[in-house]
Amino acid sequence: MILGIATVVVLVLVAIAILPAKKRDRDGSPSGFVQPFARQANFRQQQLNEEAEAIADEYQRRADEAWRDELGEKAAALFQSKPTTTPKSRKS
């Protein structure tokens, strides 16, 4: 009788070990419970990511604008400058 109970217990433990565990949140908390601190931390991280992205976009926009202005000035200077060599005249 004791051998039968031990066999059943072992089979139950093996079945529990083999069956996949329920999916849990990343933090390991039960699925019905969400920690408020974790939610706040995730929200703050999302805010920081959005702010960083906005700053990077603004920096890129200003850099592109400065580059275009500088390129325009250089192009205008090149178009306004006269060639240093004079074309040779043809002899008839």
Short mmCIF file of C-alpha atoms in Angstrom, two decimals:
data_model
loop_
_atom_site.label_atom_id
_atom_site.label_comp_id
_atom_site.label_asym_id
_atom_site.label_seq_id
_atom_site.Cartn_x
_atom_site.Cartn_y
_atom_site.Cartn_z
CA MET A 1 0.00 0.00 0.00
CA ILE A 2 2.80 2.42 0.86
CA LEU A 3 4.50 1.48 -2.39
CA GLY A 4 1.32 2.35 -4.33
CA ILE A 5 1.01 5.76 -2.65
CA ALA A 6 4.69 6.51 -3.26
CA THR A 7 4.28 5.56 -6.93
CA VAL A 8 1.27 7.87 -7.32
CA VAL A 9 3.13 10.73 -5.63
CA VAL A 10 6.15 10.24 -7.88
CA LEU A 11 3.96 10.13 -11.00
CA VAL A 12 2.17 13.34 -9.94
CA LEU A 13 5.48 15.11 -9.30
CA VAL A 14 6.85 13.97 -12.68
CA ALA A 15 3.67 15.14 -14.43
CA ILE A 16 3.94 18.55 -12.75
CA ALA A 17 7.59 18.85 -13.77
CA ILE A 18 6.89 17.89 -17.38
CA LEU A 19 3.83 20.06 -17.97
CA PRO A 20 4.66 23.64 -18.98
CA ALA A 21 4.27 26.21 -16.27
CA LYS A 22 1.69 28.95 -16.67
CA LYS A 23 2.93 32.02 -18.40
CA ARG A 24 3.77 34.71 -15.93
CA ASP A 25 4.71 38.31 -16.23
CA ARG A 26 8.34 39.17 -16.69
CA ASP A 27 8.67 40.18 -13.07
CA GLY A 28 7.33 36.81 -11.93
CA SER A 29 4.22 38.18 -10.27
CA PRO A 30 0.93 36.28 -10.64
CA SER A 31 -0.99 37.18 -13.79
CA GLY A 32 -3.89 38.74 -11.87
CA PHE A 33 -1.66 41.12 -9.91
CA VAL A 34 0.15 44.05 -11.49
CA GLN A 35 2.55 45.98 -9.36
CA PRO A 36 1.85 49.73 -9.50
CA PHE A 37 5.54 50.54 -9.20
CA ALA A 38 6.37 48.42 -12.24
CA ARG A 39 3.63 50.14 -14.25
CA GLN A 40 4.95 53.57 -13.22
CA ALA A 41 8.50 52.56 -14.08
CA ASN A 42 7.43 51.32 -17.52
CA PHE A 43 5.45 54.49 -18.15
CA ARG A 44 8.40 56.65 -17.07
CA GLN A 45 10.75 54.66 -19.30
CA GLN A 46 8.37 55.16 -22.22
CA GLN A 47 8.26 58.90 -21.51
CA LEU A 48 12.05 59.07 -21.40
CA ASN A 49 12.32 57.18 -24.68
CA GLU A 50 9.84 59.53 -26.36
CA GLU A 51 11.65 62.61 -25.04
CA ALA A 52 15.01 61.26 -26.18
CA GLU A 53 13.58 60.55 -29.62
CA ALA A 54 12.10 64.05 -29.84
CA ILE A 55 15.43 65.63 -28.85
CA ALA A 56 17.30 63.51 -31.40
CA ASP A 57 14.80 64.46 -34.14
CA GLU A 58 15.11 68.16 -33.29
CA TYR A 59 18.91 67.95 -33.27
CA GLN A 60 18.87 66.19 -36.65
CA ARG A 61 16.47 68.78 -38.08
CA ARG A 62 18.69 71.66 -36.93
CA ALA A 63 21.82 69.97 -38.25
CA ASP A 64 20.17 69.41 -41.64
CA GLU A 65 18.99 73.02 -41.73
CA ALA A 66 22.48 74.33 -40.91
CA TRP A 67 24.00 72.06 -43.54
CA ARG A 68 21.54 73.28 -46.19
CA ASP A 69 22.23 76.91 -45.30
CA GLU A 70 25.98 76.38 -45.51
CA LEU A 71 25.63 74.48 -48.77
CA GLY A 72 23.47 77.29 -50.20
CA GLU A 73 26.03 79.91 -49.23
CA LYS A 74 28.84 77.94 -50.84
CA ALA A 75 26.81 77.38 -54.01
CA ALA A 76 25.97 81.08 -54.22
CA ALA A 77 29.62 81.98 -53.77
CA LEU A 78 30.63 79.58 -56.54
CA PHE A 79 28.02 80.94 -58.95
CA GLN A 80 28.97 84.53 -58.25
CA SER A 81 32.72 84.01 -58.66
CA LYS A 82 34.13 84.67 -62.09
CA PRO A 83 36.44 82.21 -63.80
CA THR A 84 40.11 83.05 -63.27
CA THR A 85 41.12 82.14 -66.80
CA THR A 86 39.84 83.99 -69.82
CA PRO A 87 38.74 82.01 -72.84
CA LYS A 88 41.13 82.17 -75.75
CA SER A 89 39.86 84.06 -78.76
CA ARG A 90 39.84 82.36 -82.10
CA LYS A 91 41.95 83.75 -84.86
CA SER A 92 40.32 83.89 -88.24
#
